[in-house]
Amino acid sequence: MKLAIYPGTFDPVTNGHLDILKRAASVFGTVYIAVAQNMHKNPLFTTEERIAMIQNCTSQYPNVKIDHFKGLAVEYAQKVGASVIIRGLRAISDFDYEFQMALMNRHMNDNIDTVFFMPHEDYTYLSSSTVREIVRFGGNVSEFVPGIVKNELIRKLRSNE
Ligand code: ADP
């Protein structure tokens, strides 16, 4: 049974991420969601907060584990014995960046392949950054993130109001 990692920032996890995870978990023996710690993105949520939200939304999958990593995804994949990196492709706009990264990762480790899943079309325009912006300006994100994530976003972004 193949082991795959699904690396990302997950700041926070959205229904788009969870849609990709559901598809990946039905194909691979085990999927590690790997929360990236060292992104330049200056995340809104700490690594621990991002992990706790993911844990809360994925308990129905016995073959999904949650972890975090620093540095290169290929090195993390090798360390845990994974042969596949999962990524999501929403639209053409994702393609260029994802293609570049997949080829660079393969260049660094030819034993690890990147496998792309496409989400349900309802999620093709959904991103963590859009969700953060909507909440920041008082909008409703109920259809884009699980309830617990929505509450955490409101707590974090509107606590000074
Ligand atoms: P990163 O900083 O690594 O891009 P993200 O959390 O933004 O981290 O995304 C992780 C992966 O999930 C990426 O492959 C991204 O394309 C994918 N992804 C993000 N949002 C969606 C979505 N709505 N539908 C499908 N894939 C998504």
PDB file of C-alpha atoms and ligand atoms in Angstrom:
ATOM      1  CA  MET A   1       0.000   0.000   0.000  1.00  0.00           C
ATOM      2  CA  LYS A   2       1.478   3.298  -1.063  1.00  0.00           C
ATOM      3  CA  LEU A   3       2.188   6.058   1.405  1.00  0.00           C
ATOM      4  CA  ALA A   4       1.567   9.619   0.209  1.00  0.00           C
ATOM      5  CA  ILE A   5       2.127  13.025   1.755  1.00  0.00           C
ATOM      6  CA  TYR A   6      -0.136  16.021   1.188  1.00  0.00           C
ATOM      7  CA  PRO A   7       2.040  19.034   2.031  1.00  0.00           C
ATOM      8  CA  GLY A   8       0.745  22.583   2.290  1.00  0.00           C
ATOM      9  CA  THR A   9       0.312  25.651   4.429  1.00  0.00           C
ATOM     10  CA  PHE A  10      -3.340  24.952   5.339  1.00  0.00           C
ATOM     11  CA  ASP A  11      -3.817  28.451   6.780  1.00  0.00           C
ATOM     12  CA  PRO A  12      -6.552  27.418   7.446  1.00  0.00           C
ATOM     13  CA  VAL A  13      -7.760  24.114   5.990  1.00  0.00           C
ATOM     14  CA  THR A  14     -10.719  24.614   3.618  1.00  0.00           C
ATOM     15  CA  ASN A  15     -13.349  22.376   2.047  1.00  0.00           C
ATOM     16  CA  GLY A  16     -11.152  22.424  -1.080  1.00  0.00           C
ATOM     17  CA  HIS A  17      -8.233  20.860   0.817  1.00  0.00           C
ATOM     18  CA  LEU A  18     -10.608  18.340   2.399  1.00  0.00           C
ATOM     19  CA  ASP A  19     -12.038  17.417  -1.001  1.00  0.00           C
ATOM     20  CA  ILE A  20      -8.515  16.658  -2.271  1.00  0.00           C
ATOM     21  CA  LEU A  21      -7.774  14.695   0.898  1.00  0.00           C
ATOM     22  CA  LYS A  22     -10.920  12.565   0.529  1.00  0.00           C
ATOM     23  CA  ARG A  23      -9.948  11.649  -3.025  1.00  0.00           C
ATOM     24  CA  ALA A  24      -6.343  10.914  -2.064  1.00  0.00           C
ATOM     25  CA  ALA A  25      -7.339   8.822   0.960  1.00  0.00           C
ATOM     26  CA  SER A  26      -9.455   6.604  -1.291  1.00  0.00           C
ATOM     27  CA  VAL A  27      -6.501   5.944  -3.611  1.00  0.00           C
ATOM     28  CA  PHE A  28      -3.494   5.623  -1.282  1.00  0.00           C
ATOM     29  CA  GLY A  29      -2.946   3.298   1.671  1.00  0.00           C
ATOM     30  CA  THR A  30      -1.908   6.086   4.022  1.00  0.00           C
ATOM     31  CA  VAL A  31      -1.906   9.853   3.566  1.00  0.00           C
ATOM     32  CA  TYR A  32       0.141  12.175   5.790  1.00  0.00           C
ATOM     33  CA  ILE A  33      -1.149  15.722   5.807  1.00  0.00           C
ATOM     34  CA  ALA A  34       2.095  17.618   6.250  1.00  0.00           C
ATOM     35  CA  VAL A  35       1.701  21.148   7.564  1.00  0.00           C
ATOM     36  CA  ALA A  36       4.569  23.307   6.346  1.00  0.00           C
ATOM     37  CA  GLN A  37       6.221  25.299   9.131  1.00  0.00           C
ATOM     38  CA  ASN A  38       8.688  27.464   7.333  1.00  0.00           C
ATOM     39  CA  MET A  39       6.680  29.184   4.660  1.00  0.00           C
ATOM     40  CA  HIS A  40       7.452  32.806   3.793  1.00  0.00           C
ATOM     41  CA  LYS A  41       3.751  33.332   3.981  1.00  0.00           C
ATOM     42  CA  ASN A  42       3.682  34.517   7.612  1.00  0.00           C
ATOM     43  CA  PRO A  43       0.661  32.396   8.479  1.00  0.00           C
ATOM     44  CA  LEU A  44      -2.332  33.693  10.404  1.00  0.00           C
ATOM     45  CA  PHE A  45      -2.549  30.475  12.460  1.00  0.00           C
ATOM     46  CA  THR A  46       0.320  28.804  14.310  1.00  0.00           C
ATOM     47  CA  THR A  47       1.365  25.322  13.232  1.00  0.00           C
ATOM     48  CA  GLU A  48      -0.348  23.879  16.331  1.00  0.00           C
ATOM     49  CA  GLU A  49      -3.596  25.699  15.537  1.00  0.00           C
ATOM     50  CA  ARG A  50      -3.542  24.551  11.900  1.00  0.00           C
ATOM     51  CA  ILE A  51      -2.910  20.964  12.990  1.00  0.00           C
ATOM     52  CA  ALA A  52      -5.698  21.057  15.597  1.00  0.00           C
ATOM     53  CA  MET A  53      -8.222  22.274  13.002  1.00  0.00           C
ATOM     54  CA  ILE A  54      -7.169  19.574  10.531  1.00  0.00           C
ATOM     55  CA  GLN A  55      -7.373  16.913  13.247  1.00  0.00           C
ATOM     56  CA  ASN A  56     -10.883  17.997  14.039  1.00  0.00           C
ATOM     57  CA  CYS A  57     -12.031  17.727  10.411  1.00  0.00           C
ATOM     58  CA  THR A  58     -10.361  14.449   9.407  1.00  0.00           C
ATOM     59  CA  SER A  59     -11.115  12.026  12.233  1.00  0.00           C
ATOM     60  CA  GLN A  60     -13.385  10.009   9.910  1.00  0.00           C
ATOM     61  CA  TYR A  61     -10.373   8.819   7.865  1.00  0.00           C
ATOM     62  CA  PRO A  62      -8.517   5.948   9.558  1.00  0.00           C
ATOM     63  CA  ASN A  63      -5.704   6.116   6.989  1.00  0.00           C
ATOM     64  CA  VAL A  64      -4.984   9.855   7.349  1.00  0.00           C
ATOM     65  CA  LYS A  65      -2.282  11.079   9.719  1.00  0.00           C
ATOM     66  CA  ILE A  66      -1.294  14.650  10.502  1.00  0.00           C
ATOM     67  CA  ASP A  67       2.248  15.883  10.870  1.00  0.00           C
ATOM     68  CA  HIS A  68       4.332  18.996  10.282  1.00  0.00           C
ATOM     69  CA  PHE A  69       7.647  19.562   8.588  1.00  0.00           C
ATOM     70  CA  LYS A  70      10.327  22.143   7.973  1.00  0.00           C
ATOM     71  CA  GLY A  71      12.303  22.403   4.766  1.00  0.00           C
ATOM     72  CA  LEU A  72      11.865  20.471   1.556  1.00  0.00           C
ATOM     73  CA  ALA A  73       8.771  18.341   0.979  1.00  0.00           C
ATOM     74  CA  VAL A  74      10.808  15.698  -0.893  1.00  0.00           C
ATOM     75  CA  GLU A  75      13.115  15.294   2.084  1.00  0.00           C
ATOM     76  CA  TYR A  76      10.174  14.964   4.423  1.00  0.00           C
ATOM     77  CA  ALA A  77       8.580  12.416   2.034  1.00  0.00           C
ATOM     78  CA  GLN A  78      11.756  10.355   2.007  1.00  0.00           C
ATOM     79  CA  LYS A  79      12.053  10.531   5.794  1.00  0.00           C
ATOM     80  CA  VAL A  80       8.571   9.063   6.334  1.00  0.00           C
ATOM     81  CA  GLY A  81       8.933   6.552   3.474  1.00  0.00           C
ATOM     82  CA  ALA A  82       6.398   8.140   1.113  1.00  0.00           C
ATOM     83  CA  SER A  83       6.703   7.703  -2.650  1.00  0.00           C
ATOM     84  CA  VAL A  84       4.012  10.212  -3.623  1.00  0.00           C
ATOM     85  CA  ILE A  85       3.420  13.926  -3.054  1.00  0.00           C
ATOM     86  CA  ILE A  86      -0.202  14.976  -3.438  1.00  0.00           C
ATOM     87  CA  ARG A  87      -1.136  18.429  -4.633  1.00  0.00           C
ATOM     88  CA  GLY A  88      -4.420  20.001  -5.704  1.00  0.00           C
ATOM     89  CA  LEU A  89      -4.990  21.667  -9.064  1.00  0.00           C
ATOM     90  CA  ARG A  90      -7.788  24.196  -9.124  1.00  0.00           C
ATOM     91  CA  ALA A  91      -7.306  25.996 -12.388  1.00  0.00           C
ATOM     92  CA  ILE A  92      -4.800  26.911 -15.042  1.00  0.00           C
ATOM     93  CA  SER A  93      -3.492  29.559 -12.673  1.00  0.00           C
ATOM     94  CA  ASP A  94      -2.178  26.803 -10.360  1.00  0.00           C
ATOM     95  CA  PHE A  95      -0.587  24.880 -13.191  1.00  0.00           C
ATOM     96  CA  ASP A  96       2.555  26.874 -13.832  1.00  0.00           C
ATOM     97  CA  TYR A  97       3.687  26.948 -10.202  1.00  0.00           C
ATOM     98  CA  GLU A  98       2.705  23.342  -9.491  1.00  0.00           C
ATOM     99  CA  PHE A  99       4.364  22.053 -12.686  1.00  0.00           C
ATOM    100  CA  GLN A 100       7.603  23.842 -11.821  1.00  0.00           C
ATOM    101  CA  MET A 101       7.554  22.494  -8.287  1.00  0.00           C
ATOM    102  CA  ALA A 102       6.718  18.932  -9.345  1.00  0.00           C
ATOM    103  CA  LEU A 103       9.593  18.850 -11.850  1.00  0.00           C
ATOM    104  CA  MET A 104      12.023  20.386  -9.362  1.00  0.00           C
ATOM    105  CA  ASN A 105      11.005  17.842  -6.724  1.00  0.00           C
ATOM    106  CA  ARG A 106      11.483  15.007  -9.214  1.00  0.00           C
ATOM    107  CA  HIS A 107      14.853  16.422 -10.124  1.00  0.00           C
ATOM    108  CA  MET A 108      15.820  16.264  -6.448  1.00  0.00           C
ATOM    109  CA  ASN A 109      14.401  12.784  -5.907  1.00  0.00           C
ATOM    110  CA  ASP A 110      13.349  10.682  -8.882  1.00  0.00           C
ATOM    111  CA  ASN A 111      11.755   8.049  -6.620  1.00  0.00           C
ATOM    112  CA  ILE A 112       9.023  10.417  -5.527  1.00  0.00           C
ATOM    113  CA  ASP A 113       6.203  11.359  -7.899  1.00  0.00           C
ATOM    114  CA  THR A 114       3.744  14.215  -7.585  1.00  0.00           C
ATOM    115  CA  VAL A 115       0.120  13.222  -8.118  1.00  0.00           C
ATOM    116  CA  PHE A 116      -2.497  15.912  -8.733  1.00  0.00           C
ATOM    117  CA  PHE A 117      -6.144  15.722  -7.832  1.00  0.00           C
ATOM    118  CA  MET A 118      -8.778  18.132  -9.061  1.00  0.00           C
ATOM    119  CA  PRO A 119     -11.410  19.238  -6.564  1.00  0.00           C
ATOM    120  CA  HIS A 120     -15.142  19.337  -7.074  1.00  0.00           C
ATOM    121  CA  GLU A 121     -15.897  22.326  -9.307  1.00  0.00           C
ATOM    122  CA  ASP A 122     -17.547  24.146  -6.376  1.00  0.00           C
ATOM    123  CA  TYR A 123     -14.068  24.575  -4.875  1.00  0.00           C
ATOM    124  CA  THR A 124     -12.056  25.631  -7.904  1.00  0.00           C
ATOM    125  CA  TYR A 125     -12.100  29.298  -6.891  1.00  0.00           C
ATOM    126  CA  LEU A 126     -11.572  28.646  -3.178  1.00  0.00           C
ATOM    127  CA  SER A 127      -8.343  29.417  -1.335  1.00  0.00           C
ATOM    128  CA  SER A 128      -7.322  29.946   2.289  1.00  0.00           C
ATOM    129  CA  SER A 129      -6.406  33.554   1.511  1.00  0.00           C
ATOM    130  CA  THR A 130      -9.853  34.300   0.034  1.00  0.00           C
ATOM    131  CA  VAL A 131     -11.527  32.804   3.089  1.00  0.00           C
ATOM    132  CA  ARG A 132      -9.368  34.927   5.413  1.00  0.00           C
ATOM    133  CA  GLU A 133     -10.277  38.064   3.465  1.00  0.00           C
ATOM    134  CA  ILE A 134     -14.006  37.302   3.535  1.00  0.00           C
ATOM    135  CA  VAL A 135     -13.990  36.801   7.311  1.00  0.00           C
ATOM    136  CA  ARG A 136     -11.832  39.876   7.851  1.00  0.00           C
ATOM    137  CA  PHE A 137     -14.504  41.993   6.167  1.00  0.00           C
ATOM    138  CA  GLY A 138     -17.434  40.370   7.912  1.00  0.00           C
ATOM    139  CA  GLY A 139     -18.605  37.934   5.223  1.00  0.00           C
ATOM    140  CA  ASN A 140     -19.951  34.439   5.692  1.00  0.00           C
ATOM    141  CA  VAL A 141     -17.695  31.472   4.862  1.00  0.00           C
ATOM    142  CA  SER A 142     -19.986  28.657   6.015  1.00  0.00           C
ATOM    143  CA  GLU A 143     -20.006  26.945   2.623  1.00  0.00           C
ATOM    144  CA  PHE A 144     -16.213  27.080   2.262  1.00  0.00           C
ATOM    145  CA  VAL A 145     -14.823  25.791   5.572  1.00  0.00           C
ATOM    146  CA  PRO A 146     -15.953  23.419   8.348  1.00  0.00           C
ATOM    147  CA  GLY A 147     -17.789  25.077  11.280  1.00  0.00           C
ATOM    148  CA  ILE A 148     -14.845  24.823  13.650  1.00  0.00           C
ATOM    149  CA  VAL A 149     -12.561  26.578  11.154  1.00  0.00           C
ATOM    150  CA  LYS A 150     -15.114  29.329  10.662  1.00  0.00           C
ATOM    151  CA  ASN A 151     -15.260  29.876  14.435  1.00  0.00           C
ATOM    152  CA  GLU A 152     -11.475  29.958  14.731  1.00  0.00           C
ATOM    153  CA  LEU A 153     -11.265  32.507  11.908  1.00  0.00           C
ATOM    154  CA  ILE A 154     -13.817  34.734  13.572  1.00  0.00           C
ATOM    155  CA  ARG A 155     -12.045  34.430  16.927  1.00  0.00           C
ATOM    156  CA  LYS A 156      -8.686  35.316  15.398  1.00  0.00           C
ATOM    157  CA  LEU A 157      -9.722  38.025  12.965  1.00  0.00           C
ATOM    158  CA  ARG A 158     -12.547  39.780  14.735  1.00  0.00           C
ATOM    159  CA  SER A 159     -11.404  39.574  18.344  1.00  0.00           C
ATOM    160  CA  ASN A 160     -10.247  43.227  18.305  1.00  0.00           C
ATOM    161  CA  GLU A 161     -13.538  44.596  17.049  1.00  0.00           C
TER     162      GLU A 161
HETATM  163  P1  ADP B   1       0.895  25.888  -0.368  1.00  0.00           P
HETATM  164  O1  ADP B   1       1.418  27.077   0.341  1.00  0.00           O
HETATM  165  O2  ADP B   1       1.792  24.693  -0.317  1.00  0.00           O
HETATM  166  O3  ADP B   1       0.370  26.146  -1.762  1.00  0.00           O
HETATM  167  P2  ADP B   1      -1.906  25.597   0.393  1.00  0.00           P
HETATM  168  O4  ADP B   1      -2.476  25.249   1.718  1.00  0.00           O
HETATM  169  O5  ADP B   1      -2.279  26.915  -0.187  1.00  0.00           O
HETATM  170  O6  ADP B   1      -0.351  25.447   0.558  1.00  0.00           O
HETATM  171  O7  ADP B   1      -2.278  24.477  -0.664  1.00  0.00           O
HETATM  172  C1  ADP B   1      -1.853  23.145  -0.515  1.00  0.00           C
HETATM  173  C2  ADP B   1      -2.276  22.373  -1.747  1.00  0.00           C
HETATM  174  O8  ADP B   1      -3.700  22.304  -1.789  1.00  0.00           O
HETATM  175  C3  ADP B   1      -1.846  23.014  -3.078  1.00  0.00           C
HETATM  176  O9  ADP B   1      -1.538  22.000  -4.004  1.00  0.00           O
HETATM  177  C4  ADP B   1      -3.064  23.761  -3.517  1.00  0.00           C
HETATM  178  O10 ADP B   1      -3.110  23.880  -4.931  1.00  0.00           O
HETATM  179  C5  ADP B   1      -4.163  22.822  -3.012  1.00  0.00           C
HETATM  180  N1  ADP B   1      -5.405  23.543  -2.799  1.00  0.00           N
HETATM  181  C6  ADP B   1      -5.626  24.653  -2.063  1.00  0.00           C
HETATM  182  N2  ADP B   1      -6.922  25.035  -2.117  1.00  0.00           N
HETATM  183  C7  ADP B   1      -7.526  24.132  -2.927  1.00  0.00           C
HETATM  184  C8  ADP B   1      -8.852  23.993  -3.434  1.00  0.00           C
HETATM  185  N3  ADP B   1      -9.817  24.858  -3.151  1.00  0.00           N
HETATM  186  N4  ADP B   1      -9.108  22.955  -4.241  1.00  0.00           N
HETATM  187  C9  ADP B   1      -8.115  22.096  -4.575  1.00  0.00           C
HETATM  188  N5  ADP B   1      -6.851  22.177  -4.170  1.00  0.00           N
HETATM  189  C10 ADP B   1      -6.551  23.184  -3.351  1.00  0.00           C
END
